Amino acid sequence: MRVLGIETSCDETAVAVYDGARGLLAHEVYSQIALHAAYGGVVPELASRDHARKLLPILKKVLAEAGPSGIGPAPVQAVAYTSGPGLVGALLVGAAVARSLAYGWGVPALGVHHMEGHLLAPLLEPDPPRFPFVALLVSGGHTLLAHVTGVGRYQILGSSLDDAAGEAFDKTAKLLGLAYPGGPHLAALAERGRPGVFRFPRPLTDRPGLDFSFSGLKTAVVVALRNHGPLDEQARADVAHAFEAAVVDTLVIKCRRALEATDCGTLVIAGGVGANRRLRADMLTMGAQVGVRVVYPRPQFCTDNAAMIALLGHLRLSVGQTDGLAIRSRARWSLADLSPPETSVTIPRPAHP
Ligand code: KG4
Ligand code: ZN
């Protein structure tokens, strides 16, 4: 089965085609970063308008690259789109285009969960993880740990009580005068920082539990900046280094606890912050220490993309799950509200993933 995936939940317009037998055939991501940079964050109305401008040209390009399906007149056998969580106006653009195409082609459509897409994105890799595993989802809007026993079977072990990890990166980057979106810029600056010059707390690691809290860390940075006075470039790098170390250490400690609590032999890291090099390295070190396999999607499939949406669509549509003609866009939608498809899903093992 060949599935078209469309992602427009925030500030990336993305389209992909995934084939169960042949793997990912084509994918494209157009980032709106330049559009929102002047405002220091995503402007929802501008995001929706830009999705409406860019989606059809990207779609044409991706479908041309994927080539004809050879089965029936439609280029794909099903369409999946991100139904939430995200910016409602932005989501509606992808949903309307996806549902209309499916109607025109006479194929089924399914609205899928953005975070479930992130969570299962490692299944795009050549040596995918097997269930059960512990998943750490670290994005701009979410930070959570889940025990994953199958598609749609997610037990939330812990989540952020306030800011998500990516949000903390972005807000701290702003304090350091870095451009939006701050996470990757802060990470780049941190590489030039010296260890131990500043030290920030590892929130909620001094007590049992798997929840996170990152907003106090941002306040600790504000206080450090205030006490220090004007910062030169080296001092800014030192602050960035200490902040990144605090977030990464905290995530590593909690993942280790979650692995012990569930006795799982695999840890999956997904979401935009999963692209962070220090996080990737430190998690691999921890995994080696406790004898656990640590799996990441490629960095380009950690941040928002449609390959994960097309794959997730394939997993659910291939066992007959579909939506009716109505479209649904949900700003808020908990992973815990998802359920597994009625028929058990076989994870595709394409020849060329
Ligand atoms: O998953 P994603 O692309 O979008 C959401 O669903 O939120 O995650 C975006 C988040 C942003 O907060 C961004 O700053 C952060 O991921 N991010 C990073 C890095 N790359 C992206 N944070 C730290 N280090 C990075 N290298
Ligand atoms: Zn995302």
Short mmCIF file of C-alpha atoms and ligand atoms in Angstrom, two decimals:
data_model
loop_
_atom_site.label_atom_id
_atom_site.label_comp_id
_atom_site.label_asym_id
_atom_site.label_seq_id
_atom_site.Cartn_x
_atom_site.Cartn_y
_atom_site.Cartn_z
CA MET A 1 0.00 0.00 0.00
CA ARG A 2 1.19 3.50 -0.91
CA VAL A 3 0.23 6.35 1.42
CA LEU A 4 0.49 10.11 0.95
CA GLY A 5 1.29 11.97 4.22
CA ILE A 6 0.63 15.69 4.80
CA GLU A 7 1.93 17.64 7.80
CA THR A 8 0.96 21.27 8.51
CA SER A 9 0.58 21.40 12.30
CA CYS A 10 2.91 24.33 12.95
CA ASP A 11 5.54 26.09 10.84
CA GLU A 12 6.64 23.32 8.47
CA THR A 13 4.78 22.38 5.30
CA ALA A 14 5.69 18.75 4.62
CA VAL A 15 4.59 16.05 2.20
CA ALA A 16 5.78 12.44 1.81
CA VAL A 17 4.87 9.19 0.09
CA TYR A 18 5.50 5.91 1.95
CA ASP A 19 5.17 2.50 0.34
CA GLY A 20 4.89 -0.59 2.57
CA ALA A 21 6.95 -2.68 0.16
CA ARG A 22 9.49 -0.09 -1.01
CA GLY A 23 9.76 2.32 1.95
CA LEU A 24 9.89 6.09 1.75
CA LEU A 25 9.62 7.08 -1.92
CA ALA A 26 9.76 10.87 -1.63
CA HIS A 27 9.54 13.53 1.04
CA GLU A 28 9.88 17.28 1.26
CA VAL A 29 9.83 19.79 4.13
CA TYR A 30 9.43 23.52 3.61
CA SER A 31 10.26 25.50 6.75
CA GLN A 32 8.60 28.87 7.47
CA ILE A 33 11.43 29.94 9.81
CA ALA A 34 12.34 33.02 7.73
CA LEU A 35 8.68 34.14 7.70
CA HIS A 36 8.34 34.09 11.50
CA ALA A 37 11.90 35.09 12.48
CA ALA A 38 11.13 38.81 12.61
CA TYR A 39 8.39 38.14 15.21
CA GLY A 40 10.54 35.89 17.43
CA GLY A 41 7.98 33.06 17.25
CA VAL A 42 5.30 31.46 15.09
CA VAL A 43 2.44 33.81 14.06
CA PRO A 44 -0.51 31.42 13.58
CA GLU A 45 -2.34 33.35 10.86
CA LEU A 46 0.83 33.82 8.81
CA ALA A 47 1.55 30.10 9.22
CA SER A 48 -1.88 29.12 7.85
CA ARG A 49 -1.58 31.44 4.85
CA ASP A 50 1.88 30.16 4.01
CA HIS A 51 0.75 26.52 4.21
CA ALA A 52 -2.03 27.42 1.76
CA ARG A 53 0.56 28.98 -0.58
CA LYS A 54 3.16 26.21 -0.42
CA LEU A 55 1.28 22.95 0.01
CA LEU A 56 0.15 22.34 -3.59
CA PRO A 57 3.54 23.03 -5.27
CA ILE A 58 5.27 20.74 -2.72
CA LEU A 59 2.63 18.08 -3.24
CA LYS A 60 3.13 18.12 -7.02
CA LYS A 61 6.89 17.79 -6.59
CA VAL A 62 6.66 14.88 -4.14
CA LEU A 63 4.07 12.99 -6.23
CA ALA A 64 6.22 13.42 -9.36
CA GLU A 65 9.24 12.07 -7.49
CA ALA A 66 7.34 9.09 -6.06
CA GLY A 67 6.18 8.16 -9.57
CA PRO A 68 3.01 6.34 -10.64
CA SER A 69 1.77 3.66 -8.27
CA GLY A 70 0.84 1.26 -11.03
CA ILE A 71 -2.28 0.29 -9.05
CA GLY A 72 -5.46 2.06 -10.20
CA PRO A 73 -5.72 5.63 -11.45
CA ALA A 74 -4.73 7.34 -8.15
CA PRO A 75 -1.03 7.93 -7.37
CA VAL A 76 -1.57 6.53 -3.82
CA GLN A 77 -3.95 4.07 -2.18
CA ALA A 78 -4.65 6.25 0.88
CA VAL A 79 -4.02 9.71 2.38
CA ALA A 80 -2.95 10.52 5.96
CA TYR A 81 -2.77 14.00 7.43
CA THR A 82 -1.91 15.51 10.80
CA SER A 83 -5.19 16.12 12.59
CA GLY A 84 -3.64 17.53 15.81
CA PRO A 85 -2.32 18.65 18.17
CA GLY A 86 -1.20 21.95 16.65
CA LEU A 87 -2.37 25.34 15.39
CA VAL A 88 -5.96 24.87 14.25
CA GLY A 89 -5.76 27.16 11.21
CA ALA A 90 -2.53 25.51 10.04
CA LEU A 91 -3.95 22.02 10.61
CA LEU A 92 -7.10 22.89 8.64
CA VAL A 93 -5.08 23.65 5.50
CA GLY A 94 -3.47 20.19 5.48
CA ALA A 95 -6.71 18.47 6.47
CA ALA A 96 -8.78 20.17 3.76
CA VAL A 97 -6.26 19.39 1.01
CA ALA A 98 -5.74 15.80 2.18
CA ARG A 99 -9.44 15.00 2.53
CA SER A 100 -10.27 16.62 -0.85
CA LEU A 101 -7.53 14.69 -2.66
CA ALA A 102 -8.67 11.42 -1.12
CA TYR A 103 -12.26 12.18 -2.15
CA GLY A 104 -11.19 13.04 -5.70
CA TRP A 105 -9.02 9.94 -6.00
CA GLY A 106 -11.62 7.69 -4.36
CA VAL A 107 -9.22 6.46 -1.66
CA PRO A 108 -9.56 6.43 2.14
CA ALA A 109 -8.23 9.22 4.38
CA LEU A 110 -7.18 9.28 8.01
CA GLY A 111 -6.36 12.14 10.39
CA VAL A 112 -3.45 11.12 12.62
CA HIS A 113 -1.79 12.33 15.82
CA HIS A 114 1.34 14.43 15.33
CA MET A 115 3.07 13.14 18.48
CA GLU A 116 2.28 9.52 17.60
CA GLY A 117 4.04 10.29 14.31
CA HIS A 118 7.14 11.49 16.21
CA LEU A 119 6.98 8.49 18.52
CA LEU A 120 6.94 5.96 15.67
CA ALA A 121 9.37 7.86 13.40
CA PRO A 122 12.25 5.50 14.37
CA LEU A 123 10.36 2.79 12.44
CA LEU A 124 11.55 4.63 9.31
CA GLU A 125 15.12 3.56 10.08
CA PRO A 126 16.80 0.51 8.52
CA ASP A 127 17.07 -1.36 11.86
CA PRO A 128 13.84 -0.27 13.59
CA PRO A 129 13.14 -0.80 17.31
CA ARG A 130 10.82 -3.61 18.33
CA PHE A 131 7.98 -3.32 20.84
CA PRO A 132 7.99 -2.91 23.80
CA PHE A 133 10.15 0.17 24.28
CA VAL A 134 10.38 3.31 26.37
CA ALA A 135 9.97 6.49 24.32
CA LEU A 136 11.14 9.96 25.25
CA LEU A 137 9.25 12.58 23.23
CA VAL A 138 10.98 15.93 23.36
CA SER A 139 9.59 18.61 21.08
CA GLY A 140 8.68 22.29 21.17
CA GLY A 141 5.25 21.57 22.63
CA HIS A 142 5.67 18.29 24.51
CA THR A 143 8.02 16.46 26.83
CA LEU A 144 6.90 13.04 27.91
CA LEU A 145 7.99 9.50 28.66
CA ALA A 146 5.82 6.64 27.47
CA HIS A 147 5.87 2.85 27.72
CA VAL A 148 5.04 1.72 24.19
CA THR A 149 3.80 -1.83 23.77
CA GLY A 150 2.37 -1.51 20.25
CA VAL A 151 0.82 0.93 17.78
CA GLY A 152 -1.72 2.96 19.79
CA ARG A 153 -0.67 1.36 23.09
CA TYR A 154 0.95 4.17 25.04
CA GLN A 155 1.17 4.33 28.81
CA ILE A 156 2.30 7.83 29.80
CA LEU A 157 4.95 7.44 32.51
CA GLY A 158 5.65 11.13 33.03
CA SER A 159 5.37 14.51 31.33
CA SER A 160 6.34 18.12 31.76
CA LEU A 161 4.43 20.01 34.42
CA ASP A 162 5.23 23.33 32.70
CA ASP A 163 7.52 24.15 29.74
CA ALA A 164 8.44 21.47 27.20
CA ALA A 165 12.17 20.84 26.73
CA GLY A 166 12.18 22.50 23.29
CA GLU A 167 10.24 25.47 24.67
CA ALA A 168 12.86 25.83 27.45
CA PHE A 169 15.62 25.76 24.80
CA ASP A 170 13.79 28.39 22.72
CA LYS A 171 13.03 30.72 25.67
CA THR A 172 16.58 30.49 27.03
CA ALA A 173 17.96 31.13 23.56
CA LYS A 174 15.86 34.30 23.44
CA LEU A 175 17.36 35.40 26.78
CA LEU A 176 20.79 34.93 25.21
CA GLY A 177 19.78 37.07 22.24
CA LEU A 178 19.71 34.18 19.76
CA ALA A 179 17.42 34.03 16.72
CA TYR A 180 14.20 32.01 16.53
CA PRO A 181 13.91 29.02 16.71
CA GLY A 182 16.49 29.07 19.46
CA GLY A 183 17.12 25.36 20.15
CA PRO A 184 19.62 24.66 17.34
CA HIS A 185 21.30 28.09 17.80
CA LEU A 186 21.71 27.53 21.54
CA ALA A 187 23.13 24.05 20.88
CA ALA A 188 25.67 25.52 18.43
CA LEU A 189 26.70 28.22 20.94
CA ALA A 190 26.96 25.60 23.74
CA GLU A 191 29.62 23.74 21.76
CA ARG A 192 31.97 26.69 22.31
CA GLY A 193 31.15 26.90 26.06
CA ARG A 194 33.45 25.76 28.85
CA PRO A 195 32.13 23.13 31.26
CA GLY A 196 31.68 24.09 34.93
CA VAL A 197 31.75 27.90 34.59
CA PHE A 198 27.99 28.07 35.31
CA ARG A 199 25.85 25.39 36.88
CA PHE A 200 22.06 25.09 36.76
CA PRO A 201 19.76 22.69 38.66
CA ARG A 202 18.55 19.30 37.35
CA PRO A 203 14.83 19.88 38.17
CA LEU A 204 12.82 17.13 39.93
CA THR A 205 15.72 14.65 39.91
CA ASP A 206 16.09 14.80 43.70
CA ARG A 207 12.79 12.98 44.27
CA PRO A 208 11.15 9.88 42.80
CA GLY A 209 8.93 10.16 39.74
CA LEU A 210 9.12 10.64 36.00
CA ASP A 211 7.62 14.10 35.53
CA PHE A 212 9.65 17.06 34.27
CA SER A 213 9.70 20.78 35.05
CA PHE A 214 11.85 23.11 32.97
CA SER A 215 10.46 26.57 33.70
CA GLY A 216 12.60 27.00 36.86
CA LEU A 217 15.69 26.34 34.80
CA LYS A 218 14.88 29.32 32.61
CA THR A 219 14.48 31.45 35.76
CA ALA A 220 17.88 30.19 36.99
CA VAL A 221 19.38 31.45 33.71
CA VAL A 222 17.66 34.85 34.16
CA VAL A 223 19.16 35.14 37.67
CA ALA A 224 22.63 34.08 36.47
CA LEU A 225 22.51 36.64 33.66
CA ARG A 226 21.39 39.37 36.06
CA ASN A 227 24.13 38.57 38.61
CA HIS A 228 26.83 38.36 36.00
CA GLY A 229 26.35 41.74 34.33
CA PRO A 230 27.20 42.27 30.66
CA LEU A 231 28.23 38.99 29.02
CA ASP A 232 30.89 38.65 26.36
CA GLU A 233 30.60 35.96 23.67
CA GLN A 234 32.55 33.39 25.73
CA ALA A 235 30.34 33.90 28.81
CA ARG A 236 27.18 33.51 26.67
CA ALA A 237 28.59 30.26 25.34
CA ASP A 238 29.37 29.13 28.92
CA VAL A 239 25.75 29.82 29.97
CA ALA A 240 24.44 27.95 26.91
CA HIS A 241 26.73 25.02 27.74
CA ALA A 242 25.53 24.87 31.36
CA PHE A 243 21.87 25.13 30.33
CA GLU A 244 22.17 22.37 27.74
CA ALA A 245 24.01 20.18 30.26
CA ALA A 246 21.22 20.68 32.82
CA VAL A 247 18.44 19.75 30.35
CA VAL A 248 20.33 16.77 28.91
CA ASP A 249 21.36 15.41 32.35
CA THR A 250 17.76 15.69 33.55
CA LEU A 251 16.43 13.84 30.51
CA VAL A 252 19.09 11.12 30.86
CA ILE A 253 18.33 10.59 34.58
CA LYS A 254 14.59 10.28 33.93
CA CYS A 255 15.05 7.93 30.96
CA ARG A 256 17.26 5.69 33.06
CA ARG A 257 14.57 5.58 35.75
CA ALA A 258 11.87 4.79 33.20
CA LEU A 259 13.95 1.94 31.76
CA GLU A 260 14.45 0.49 35.25
CA ALA A 261 10.75 0.86 36.11
CA THR A 262 9.57 -0.91 32.93
CA ASP A 263 12.49 -3.31 32.50
CA CYS A 264 12.62 -2.40 28.80
CA GLY A 265 15.69 -3.13 26.70
CA THR A 266 15.10 -0.34 24.14
CA LEU A 267 14.87 3.43 24.45
CA VAL A 268 13.53 5.53 21.59
CA ILE A 269 14.15 9.29 21.48
CA ALA A 270 11.93 11.36 19.20
CA GLY A 271 10.87 14.96 18.57
CA GLY A 272 12.84 18.07 17.63
CA VAL A 273 15.13 18.15 20.68
CA GLY A 274 16.14 14.59 19.72
CA ALA A 275 18.25 16.28 17.02
CA ASN A 276 20.49 17.71 19.79
CA ARG A 277 23.98 16.23 19.48
CA ARG A 278 24.81 16.27 23.15
CA LEU A 279 21.52 14.57 24.02
CA ARG A 280 22.21 11.88 21.42
CA ALA A 281 25.75 11.26 22.69
CA ASP A 282 24.86 11.22 26.41
CA MET A 283 21.86 8.93 25.90
CA LEU A 284 24.03 6.49 23.93
CA THR A 285 26.58 6.49 26.79
CA MET A 286 23.85 5.84 29.37
CA GLY A 287 22.39 3.08 27.17
CA ALA A 288 25.78 1.38 26.94
CA GLN A 289 26.16 1.58 30.74
CA VAL A 290 22.82 -0.08 31.48
CA GLY A 291 22.81 -2.45 28.48
CA VAL A 292 19.92 -0.79 26.63
CA ARG A 293 19.65 -0.09 22.90
CA VAL A 294 19.10 3.60 22.19
CA VAL A 295 17.36 4.39 18.90
CA TYR A 296 16.93 7.76 17.19
CA PRO A 297 15.37 8.72 13.93
CA ARG A 298 17.74 10.55 11.57
CA PRO A 299 17.89 14.22 12.69
CA GLN A 300 15.70 15.27 9.71
CA PHE A 301 12.97 12.87 10.98
CA CYS A 302 13.31 14.15 14.59
CA THR A 303 12.01 17.58 13.65
CA ASP A 304 8.63 18.01 11.95
CA ASN A 305 8.27 16.06 8.72
CA ALA A 306 5.64 14.18 6.71
CA ALA A 307 7.57 10.90 6.39
CA MET A 308 6.47 10.05 9.94
CA ILE A 309 2.87 10.99 9.08
CA ALA A 310 2.84 8.83 5.92
CA LEU A 311 4.35 5.89 7.84
CA LEU A 312 1.87 6.26 10.73
CA GLY A 313 -0.94 6.54 8.19
CA HIS A 314 0.30 3.34 6.57
CA LEU A 315 0.34 1.49 9.91
CA ARG A 316 -3.27 2.40 10.66
CA LEU A 317 -4.80 2.57 7.14
CA SER A 318 -3.32 -0.79 6.10
CA VAL A 319 -5.45 -2.51 8.75
CA GLY A 320 -8.60 -0.71 7.62
CA GLN A 321 -8.76 2.30 9.96
CA THR A 322 -10.26 5.29 8.11
CA ASP A 323 -12.20 8.50 8.79
CA GLY A 324 -15.45 9.55 7.16
CA LEU A 325 -15.80 12.59 4.91
CA ALA A 326 -15.64 15.12 7.76
CA ILE A 327 -12.30 16.67 8.64
CA ARG A 328 -11.17 17.15 12.21
CA SER A 329 -8.47 19.52 13.44
CA ARG A 330 -7.62 19.44 17.13
CA ALA A 331 -5.48 22.02 18.92
CA ARG A 332 -5.22 19.72 21.94
CA TRP A 333 -5.22 15.94 21.79
CA SER A 334 -3.60 13.69 24.37
CA LEU A 335 -1.58 10.67 23.28
CA ALA A 336 -3.27 8.79 26.12
CA ASP A 337 -6.61 9.15 24.26
CA LEU A 338 -5.40 7.12 21.29
CA SER A 339 -6.38 3.50 20.91
CA PRO A 340 -4.80 0.68 18.92
CA PRO A 341 -6.34 -0.33 15.58
CA GLU A 342 -8.80 -3.22 15.89
CA THR A 343 -6.63 -5.54 13.83
CA SER A 344 -3.03 -6.03 14.90
CA VAL A 345 -0.54 -4.10 12.79
CA THR A 346 2.43 -5.59 11.01
CA ILE A 347 5.40 -3.23 10.90
CA PRO A 348 6.47 -3.00 7.25
CA ARG A 349 9.99 -4.15 6.45
CA PRO A 350 10.56 -2.37 3.15
CA ALA A 351 13.43 -3.36 0.91
CA HIS A 352 14.99 0.14 0.99
CA PRO A 353 13.91 2.09 4.08
O1 KG4 B 1 9.30 18.29 16.92
P1 KG4 B 1 9.54 19.69 16.50
O2 KG4 B 1 10.19 19.96 15.17
O3 KG4 B 1 8.22 20.52 16.52
C1 KG4 B 1 7.24 20.32 17.47
O4 KG4 B 1 6.40 19.39 17.29
O5 KG4 B 1 7.30 21.05 18.50
O6 KG4 B 1 10.43 20.35 17.68
C2 KG4 B 1 10.85 21.68 17.61
C3 KG4 B 1 11.66 21.99 18.85
C4 KG4 B 1 12.00 23.47 18.96
O7 KG4 B 1 11.77 23.87 20.30
C5 KG4 B 1 13.48 23.51 18.62
O8 KG4 B 1 14.16 24.58 19.21
C6 KG4 B 1 13.95 22.18 19.17
O9 KG4 B 1 12.92 21.28 18.83
N1 KG4 B 1 15.23 21.75 18.56
C7 KG4 B 1 16.37 21.62 19.26
C8 KG4 B 1 17.37 21.23 18.32
N2 KG4 B 1 16.78 21.13 17.09
C9 KG4 B 1 15.47 21.45 17.26
N3 KG4 B 1 16.64 21.80 20.56
C10 KG4 B 1 17.90 21.58 20.97
N4 KG4 B 1 18.91 21.23 20.15
C11 KG4 B 1 18.70 21.04 18.83
N5 KG4 B 1 19.69 20.67 18.03
ZN ZN B 2 6.62 18.03 16.08
#
